[in-house]
Amino acid sequence: MLCACLAIAALAAAPGVAASPQAKARKVIIDTDPGTDDAIAILLALNSPELDVRALTVVPGNVTAAQGLQNALKLVSLANRCDVAVAGGAEHPLFQKLITAEFWHGKNGLANVELPAPKCKADTRFGPDLIIQMVHEAPHEITLVPIGPETNIALAVLKDPSIVPLVKEVIVMGGSISGGNVNAAAEANIYNDPEAAQIVFQAGWPVTMVGLDVGNETLFGRKHLAQLAKTHGPQNDFMVSVLDFLVKLSEKFGDTGSPMYDPLAVGEAIDSTLMKTQAMHVDVETRGEFSRGETVANRRNEIERNVLHGDRYIIEGVDHVKPNVEVCTSVEGERFIQLFISRIEGK
Ligand code: BDR
Ligand code: CA
């Protein structure tokens, strides 16, 4: 409660934020596999008065479940936010082996930067149960922001489908309508648990997909690093170290900056005017030989109606398919990066 009040007070005072007395911080639960860009997303959320971060639930992905929980606890400790519940969840994807990504995120998942031991303690609840409980306690108010594989969110829906109409929105970092980053077709969060992602996409709640298409338009580069390095503070300095690691990594692969994938999903929760969306019917491919984990988006929301006549099908018309996802199709990338920097500088 204290936290929500502080957030509302800060909202009125923050530069560039509409100071309406009715303004109310948006309640979010971030499901995360921290992870370098997860860490950036989490600190952005914790420093944004528009958001009331109720919990971090941890899912394995970039790192194991145990490492992810430690990292999440270190991050809330760094931000002095032990009021945020941090809970572990699934230990592995629904139907496949875990794939971890220390190759991209450093041995500890946090760019090899060693943060102090956490002073905040883990919540004893199982992540999906915590999600279920918080949604029932605040019906129609919670926005879920999954920025890792969708395992925990899928488990929550499977265990208690009655949460679906009670969730305000699900803002997913994952997927792509223009090719993958794991391979030609699939984005990592979806690839790492396609069945879970399909459950989340088809659940029937409002889903916004912040995919690679827009994440790739938010490259954090050297000039941004220099800008953030001008100011100091424990979170500011940690972010500079992590982003320095990421910028160097991007340069190694011939890019001019590091995509802010997970932070951008938080950006959507903070300010939905940053991006344009298009309603599409999206399915997750769970079987394809080359395309398992692809988000297959129907931009026209139409399918041919093929009817069997004897030994062949005849196209008899075109049917409408209901869109289930608002797909982010463009973003004001530099405006978002400046929003991020303004929230972290000096912290
Ligand atoms: C996603 O994969 C992870 O490695 C990142 O943290 C992000 O959530 C991008 O494909
Ligand atoms: Ca992530």
Short mmCIF file of C-alpha atoms and ligand atoms in Angstrom, two decimals:
data_model
loop_
_atom_site.label_atom_id
_atom_site.label_comp_id
_atom_site.label_asym_id
_atom_site.label_seq_id
_atom_site.Cartn_x
_atom_site.Cartn_y
_atom_site.Cartn_z
CA MET A 1 0.00 0.00 0.00
CA LEU A 2 2.77 2.35 1.05
CA CYS A 3 4.47 1.57 -2.24
CA ALA A 4 1.39 2.42 -4.35
CA CYS A 5 0.93 5.75 -2.53
CA LEU A 6 4.56 6.70 -3.08
CA ALA A 7 4.24 5.76 -6.72
CA ILE A 8 1.18 7.98 -7.16
CA ALA A 9 2.85 10.90 -5.40
CA ALA A 10 5.92 10.50 -7.60
CA LEU A 11 3.73 10.27 -10.70
CA ALA A 12 2.45 13.79 -10.15
CA ALA A 13 6.01 15.09 -9.73
CA ALA A 14 7.85 13.25 -12.52
CA PRO A 15 8.88 15.35 -15.53
CA GLY A 16 7.02 14.55 -18.71
CA VAL A 17 4.27 12.68 -16.89
CA ALA A 18 0.72 14.01 -17.03
CA ALA A 19 -0.04 15.20 -13.49
CA SER A 20 -3.65 14.25 -13.14
CA PRO A 21 -5.02 13.74 -9.65
CA GLN A 22 -6.83 10.65 -10.99
CA ALA A 23 -3.60 9.21 -12.33
CA LYS A 24 -3.10 5.80 -10.83
CA ALA A 25 -0.03 3.63 -11.04
CA ARG A 26 -0.59 0.52 -13.11
CA LYS A 27 -0.24 -2.70 -11.13
CA VAL A 28 2.17 -5.07 -12.85
CA ILE A 29 3.65 -8.49 -12.25
CA ILE A 30 6.84 -9.05 -14.21
CA ASP A 31 7.61 -12.67 -15.05
CA THR A 32 11.30 -12.76 -15.83
CA ASP A 33 14.42 -14.84 -16.51
CA PRO A 34 17.07 -12.35 -15.41
CA GLY A 35 19.09 -11.92 -17.72
CA THR A 36 20.86 -8.69 -18.74
CA ASP A 37 17.97 -7.03 -20.56
CA ASP A 38 15.60 -8.37 -17.91
CA ALA A 39 17.70 -6.54 -15.32
CA ILE A 40 17.39 -3.33 -17.35
CA ALA A 41 13.64 -3.86 -17.66
CA ILE A 42 13.23 -4.50 -13.94
CA LEU A 43 15.16 -1.40 -12.89
CA LEU A 44 13.24 0.67 -15.43
CA ALA A 45 9.96 -0.61 -13.95
CA LEU A 46 11.04 -0.06 -10.35
CA ASN A 47 12.02 3.52 -11.15
CA SER A 48 8.88 4.44 -13.08
CA PRO A 49 6.07 6.10 -11.13
CA GLU A 50 3.52 4.99 -13.72
CA LEU A 51 3.99 1.42 -12.50
CA ASP A 52 3.21 -0.28 -9.22
CA VAL A 53 5.37 -3.41 -9.44
CA ARG A 54 3.60 -5.99 -7.29
CA ALA A 55 5.87 -8.95 -7.92
CA LEU A 56 8.66 -10.51 -9.90
CA THR A 57 8.08 -14.15 -10.70
CA VAL A 58 11.10 -16.01 -11.98
CA VAL A 59 11.13 -18.43 -14.88
CA PRO A 60 14.12 -20.36 -16.21
CA GLY A 61 15.41 -19.22 -19.59
CA ASN A 62 18.47 -17.04 -19.85
CA VAL A 63 19.72 -18.77 -16.70
CA THR A 64 18.53 -21.60 -14.48
CA ALA A 65 15.63 -21.09 -12.09
CA ALA A 66 17.97 -20.91 -9.06
CA GLN A 67 20.33 -18.38 -10.65
CA GLY A 68 17.38 -16.33 -11.89
CA LEU A 69 15.88 -16.15 -8.41
CA GLN A 70 19.19 -14.98 -6.94
CA ASN A 71 19.51 -12.35 -9.66
CA ALA A 72 15.97 -11.08 -9.13
CA LEU A 73 16.59 -10.77 -5.38
CA LYS A 74 19.84 -8.90 -6.00
CA LEU A 75 18.05 -6.48 -8.33
CA VAL A 76 15.25 -5.58 -5.93
CA SER A 77 17.88 -5.27 -3.18
CA LEU A 78 19.94 -2.90 -5.33
CA ALA A 79 16.83 -0.76 -5.85
CA ASN A 80 15.96 -0.92 -2.13
CA ARG A 81 12.62 -2.48 -2.99
CA CYS A 82 12.17 -5.42 -0.63
CA ASP A 83 8.45 -4.53 -0.70
CA VAL A 84 8.23 -6.23 -4.13
CA ALA A 85 7.45 -9.95 -3.82
CA VAL A 86 10.01 -12.13 -5.59
CA ALA A 87 9.00 -15.74 -6.15
CA GLY A 88 10.51 -18.70 -7.94
CA GLY A 89 8.35 -20.67 -10.33
CA ALA A 90 8.79 -23.44 -12.87
CA GLU A 91 12.11 -25.24 -13.04
CA HIS A 92 11.90 -26.18 -16.71
CA PRO A 93 9.71 -25.66 -19.80
CA LEU A 94 6.45 -27.60 -20.13
CA PHE A 95 7.57 -30.22 -22.65
CA GLN A 96 11.20 -29.71 -23.56
CA LYS A 97 14.62 -29.38 -21.99
CA LEU A 98 15.73 -26.02 -20.70
CA ILE A 99 18.09 -24.00 -22.93
CA THR A 100 20.12 -21.41 -21.03
CA ALA A 101 21.86 -18.39 -22.56
CA GLU A 102 24.97 -17.54 -20.52
CA PHE A 103 26.62 -17.16 -23.91
CA TRP A 104 24.64 -13.90 -24.38
CA HIS A 105 24.11 -12.80 -20.78
CA GLY A 106 27.36 -13.68 -19.02
CA LYS A 107 28.08 -16.58 -16.67
CA ASN A 108 25.84 -15.23 -13.91
CA GLY A 109 23.23 -13.84 -16.32
CA LEU A 110 24.07 -10.29 -15.27
CA ALA A 111 26.97 -9.50 -17.61
CA ASN A 112 29.40 -11.04 -15.06
CA VAL A 113 28.86 -8.04 -12.80
CA GLU A 114 28.82 -9.23 -9.19
CA LEU A 115 26.14 -7.46 -7.17
CA PRO A 116 26.18 -7.66 -3.35
CA ALA A 117 24.38 -10.58 -1.70
CA PRO A 118 20.63 -9.87 -1.60
CA LYS A 119 19.11 -8.36 1.51
CA CYS A 120 15.57 -9.05 0.27
CA LYS A 121 14.13 -12.52 0.88
CA ALA A 122 12.28 -14.75 -1.56
CA ASP A 123 8.51 -15.12 -1.22
CA THR A 124 7.72 -18.74 -0.39
CA ARG A 125 4.81 -18.98 -2.82
CA PHE A 126 5.17 -20.81 -6.15
CA GLY A 127 5.28 -18.12 -8.88
CA PRO A 128 2.15 -19.26 -10.80
CA ASP A 129 0.22 -19.49 -7.50
CA LEU A 130 1.31 -16.00 -6.55
CA ILE A 131 0.06 -14.74 -9.92
CA ILE A 132 -3.29 -16.47 -9.39
CA GLN A 133 -3.64 -15.05 -5.89
CA MET A 134 -2.70 -11.48 -6.83
CA VAL A 135 -5.06 -11.47 -9.81
CA HIS A 136 -7.97 -12.57 -7.61
CA GLU A 137 -7.07 -9.95 -5.00
CA ALA A 138 -7.12 -7.15 -7.59
CA PRO A 139 -9.54 -8.23 -10.34
CA HIS A 140 -9.21 -6.36 -13.67
CA GLU A 141 -6.25 -4.38 -12.34
CA ILE A 142 -3.15 -6.51 -12.88
CA THR A 143 -1.08 -6.33 -16.04
CA LEU A 144 1.20 -9.31 -16.56
CA VAL A 145 4.51 -8.54 -18.25
CA PRO A 146 6.23 -11.81 -19.19
CA ILE A 147 9.76 -11.09 -20.44
CA GLY A 148 11.03 -14.67 -20.42
CA PRO A 149 9.58 -17.97 -21.66
CA GLU A 150 5.82 -18.18 -20.96
CA THR A 151 6.00 -21.25 -18.70
CA ASN A 152 4.83 -19.63 -15.44
CA ILE A 153 1.99 -17.74 -17.09
CA ALA A 154 0.80 -20.90 -18.86
CA LEU A 155 0.94 -22.85 -15.60
CA ALA A 156 -1.16 -20.19 -13.89
CA VAL A 157 -3.79 -20.37 -16.65
CA LEU A 158 -3.82 -24.15 -16.65
CA LYS A 159 -4.25 -24.28 -12.88
CA ASP A 160 -6.87 -21.55 -12.66
CA PRO A 161 -8.45 -20.50 -15.98
CA SER A 162 -10.77 -18.17 -14.06
CA ILE A 163 -7.93 -15.62 -13.90
CA VAL A 164 -8.17 -15.00 -17.67
CA PRO A 165 -11.07 -12.51 -17.63
CA LEU A 166 -9.68 -10.92 -14.46
CA VAL A 167 -6.30 -9.91 -15.92
CA LYS A 168 -6.21 -6.41 -17.39
CA GLU A 169 -3.64 -7.11 -20.09
CA VAL A 170 -0.70 -9.36 -20.91
CA ILE A 171 2.27 -7.55 -22.45
CA VAL A 172 4.53 -10.25 -23.85
CA MET A 173 8.14 -9.71 -24.82
CA GLY A 174 8.46 -12.43 -27.37
CA GLY A 175 7.87 -13.46 -30.92
CA SER A 176 8.41 -11.74 -34.22
CA ILE A 177 6.59 -11.24 -37.47
CA SER A 178 9.83 -10.75 -39.41
CA GLY A 179 12.12 -13.68 -38.59
CA GLY A 180 13.76 -14.98 -35.46
CA ASN A 181 16.88 -14.51 -33.37
CA VAL A 182 17.39 -18.17 -32.37
CA ASN A 183 17.11 -19.27 -35.96
CA ALA A 184 15.39 -18.09 -39.12
CA ALA A 185 11.93 -18.43 -37.63
CA ALA A 186 11.81 -18.27 -33.85
CA GLU A 187 12.41 -15.68 -31.14
CA ALA A 188 14.10 -17.00 -27.97
CA ASN A 189 11.33 -16.61 -25.37
CA ILE A 190 8.82 -18.40 -27.58
CA TYR A 191 11.33 -21.01 -28.80
CA ASN A 192 12.20 -21.89 -25.22
CA ASP A 193 8.63 -22.97 -24.46
CA PRO A 194 6.38 -22.92 -27.55
CA GLU A 195 3.53 -24.88 -25.96
CA ALA A 196 3.39 -22.45 -23.04
CA ALA A 197 3.39 -19.50 -25.45
CA GLN A 198 0.54 -20.99 -27.46
CA ILE A 199 -1.50 -21.37 -24.25
CA VAL A 200 -0.85 -17.74 -23.34
CA PHE A 201 -1.64 -16.43 -26.84
CA GLN A 202 -4.89 -18.39 -27.09
CA ALA A 203 -6.14 -17.85 -23.54
CA GLY A 204 -8.63 -15.14 -24.51
CA TRP A 205 -7.22 -12.20 -22.56
CA PRO A 206 -5.88 -9.04 -24.19
CA VAL A 207 -2.33 -9.79 -25.37
CA THR A 208 0.11 -7.19 -26.67
CA MET A 209 3.16 -8.63 -28.38
CA VAL A 210 6.37 -6.63 -28.12
CA GLY A 211 8.47 -8.68 -30.48
CA LEU A 212 11.82 -8.48 -32.23
CA ASP A 213 10.28 -6.26 -34.91
CA VAL A 214 10.13 -3.32 -32.51
CA GLY A 215 12.93 -4.38 -30.14
CA ASN A 216 15.36 -4.18 -33.03
CA GLU A 217 14.41 -0.50 -33.47
CA THR A 218 15.61 0.34 -29.95
CA LEU A 219 19.36 -0.06 -30.18
CA PHE A 220 21.24 1.22 -27.15
CA GLY A 221 24.58 2.34 -28.52
CA ARG A 222 27.84 4.01 -27.50
CA LYS A 223 26.40 7.54 -27.44
CA HIS A 224 23.66 6.41 -25.04
CA LEU A 225 26.23 4.67 -22.87
CA ALA A 226 28.29 7.87 -22.69
CA GLN A 227 25.13 9.79 -21.76
CA LEU A 228 24.23 7.43 -18.91
CA ALA A 229 27.85 7.22 -17.71
CA LYS A 230 27.82 10.96 -16.97
CA THR A 231 25.69 10.37 -13.88
CA HIS A 232 26.24 8.05 -10.96
CA GLY A 233 24.46 6.01 -8.34
CA PRO A 234 24.37 2.29 -7.51
CA GLN A 235 21.69 1.42 -10.07
CA ASN A 236 23.04 3.90 -12.65
CA ASP A 237 26.56 2.44 -12.38
CA PHE A 238 25.30 -1.14 -12.52
CA MET A 239 23.30 -0.32 -15.65
CA VAL A 240 26.37 1.26 -17.26
CA SER A 241 28.39 -1.93 -16.61
CA VAL A 242 25.65 -4.18 -18.00
CA LEU A 243 25.07 -1.96 -21.03
CA ASP A 244 28.81 -1.70 -21.67
CA PHE A 245 28.89 -5.51 -21.83
CA LEU A 246 25.89 -5.53 -24.18
CA VAL A 247 27.18 -2.78 -26.47
CA LYS A 248 30.53 -4.59 -26.82
CA LEU A 249 28.71 -7.85 -27.53
CA SER A 250 26.61 -6.18 -30.22
CA GLU A 251 29.74 -4.70 -31.83
CA LYS A 252 31.32 -8.15 -31.89
CA PHE A 253 28.40 -9.24 -34.05
CA GLY A 254 28.62 -6.20 -36.35
CA ASP A 255 25.74 -4.23 -34.82
CA THR A 256 25.78 -0.64 -33.63
CA GLY A 257 23.96 -1.19 -30.36
CA SER A 258 22.05 -3.61 -28.19
CA PRO A 259 18.31 -4.12 -28.63
CA MET A 260 16.27 -3.20 -25.56
CA TYR A 261 13.87 -6.14 -25.91
CA ASP A 262 12.64 -6.65 -22.34
CA PRO A 263 12.83 -2.98 -21.32
CA LEU A 264 10.58 -2.12 -24.26
CA ALA A 265 7.82 -4.40 -22.92
CA VAL A 266 8.01 -2.42 -19.69
CA GLY A 267 8.01 0.72 -21.86
CA GLU A 268 4.69 -0.38 -23.35
CA ALA A 269 3.24 -0.69 -19.84
CA ILE A 270 4.56 2.78 -18.94
CA ASP A 271 3.49 4.60 -22.10
CA SER A 272 1.55 2.80 -24.82
CA THR A 273 1.92 5.81 -27.16
CA LEU A 274 5.53 4.72 -27.79
CA MET A 275 4.36 2.04 -30.18
CA LYS A 276 1.80 1.42 -32.90
CA THR A 277 0.00 -1.89 -32.92
CA GLN A 278 -2.03 -3.94 -35.35
CA ALA A 279 -4.61 -6.55 -34.34
CA MET A 280 -3.68 -9.93 -35.79
CA HIS A 281 -4.48 -13.57 -35.22
CA VAL A 282 -1.25 -15.11 -33.95
CA ASP A 283 -0.56 -18.80 -33.40
CA VAL A 284 2.63 -20.35 -32.13
CA GLU A 285 4.04 -23.14 -34.31
CA THR A 286 4.68 -26.13 -32.07
CA ARG A 287 5.47 -28.78 -34.66
CA GLY A 288 7.31 -27.39 -37.69
CA GLU A 289 10.65 -28.93 -38.61
CA PHE A 290 12.23 -25.52 -39.20
CA SER A 291 9.69 -23.28 -37.57
CA ARG A 292 8.96 -24.62 -34.06
CA GLY A 293 8.49 -21.56 -31.87
CA GLU A 294 7.59 -19.19 -34.70
CA THR A 295 4.77 -16.72 -34.05
CA VAL A 296 2.66 -17.13 -37.15
CA ALA A 297 0.75 -13.89 -37.61
CA ASN A 298 -2.25 -13.48 -39.87
CA ARG A 299 -2.09 -9.82 -40.87
CA ARG A 300 -5.40 -9.88 -42.77
CA ASN A 301 -7.18 -12.10 -40.26
CA GLU A 302 -8.60 -14.17 -43.10
CA ILE A 303 -8.35 -17.81 -44.12
CA GLU A 304 -9.59 -19.57 -47.20
CA ARG A 305 -12.50 -21.93 -46.71
CA ASN A 306 -11.47 -25.17 -48.43
CA VAL A 307 -14.27 -27.72 -48.70
CA LEU A 308 -13.73 -31.36 -49.65
CA HIS A 309 -15.56 -32.39 -52.80
CA GLY A 310 -14.81 -35.99 -53.72
CA ASP A 311 -11.03 -36.31 -54.09
CA ARG A 312 -10.15 -32.63 -53.86
CA TYR A 313 -10.76 -29.47 -51.91
CA ILE A 314 -12.45 -26.53 -53.53
CA ILE A 315 -12.03 -22.97 -52.22
CA GLU A 316 -15.54 -21.76 -51.49
CA GLY A 317 -14.81 -18.46 -49.86
CA VAL A 318 -12.83 -16.62 -47.24
CA ASP A 319 -13.51 -16.77 -43.51
CA HIS A 320 -12.61 -14.18 -40.91
CA VAL A 321 -10.39 -15.23 -38.01
CA LYS A 322 -10.66 -13.28 -34.82
CA PRO A 323 -7.50 -11.36 -33.91
CA ASN A 324 -6.11 -12.38 -30.51
CA VAL A 325 -2.99 -10.22 -30.28
CA GLU A 326 -2.13 -6.55 -30.67
CA VAL A 327 1.21 -6.84 -32.43
CA CYS A 328 3.57 -3.89 -31.99
CA THR A 329 4.61 -2.88 -35.49
CA SER A 330 6.56 0.36 -34.96
CA VAL A 331 8.18 2.24 -32.11
CA GLU A 332 9.64 5.65 -31.39
CA GLY A 333 12.96 4.04 -30.47
CA GLU A 334 14.96 7.09 -29.45
CA ARG A 335 12.10 8.47 -27.35
CA PHE A 336 11.99 5.16 -25.50
CA ILE A 337 15.76 5.09 -24.88
CA GLN A 338 15.65 8.64 -23.55
CA LEU A 339 12.76 7.67 -21.27
CA PHE A 340 14.87 4.81 -19.93
CA ILE A 341 17.93 7.01 -19.37
CA SER A 342 15.85 9.66 -17.61
CA ARG A 343 14.53 7.07 -15.18
CA ILE A 344 17.94 5.61 -14.29
CA GLU A 345 20.32 8.58 -14.32
CA GLY A 346 21.64 9.47 -10.90
CA LYS A 347 19.83 6.56 -9.23
C1 BDR B 1 14.56 -12.37 -25.28
O1 BDR B 1 15.41 -13.48 -25.06
C2 BDR B 1 16.16 -13.29 -23.90
O2 BDR B 1 17.49 -13.70 -24.09
C3 BDR B 1 16.06 -11.83 -23.55
O3 BDR B 1 16.13 -11.63 -22.16
C4 BDR B 1 14.72 -11.44 -24.10
O4 BDR B 1 13.70 -11.69 -23.16
C5 BDR B 1 14.87 -11.76 -26.62
O5 BDR B 1 14.70 -12.68 -27.63
CA CA B 2 14.18 -12.07 -20.78
#
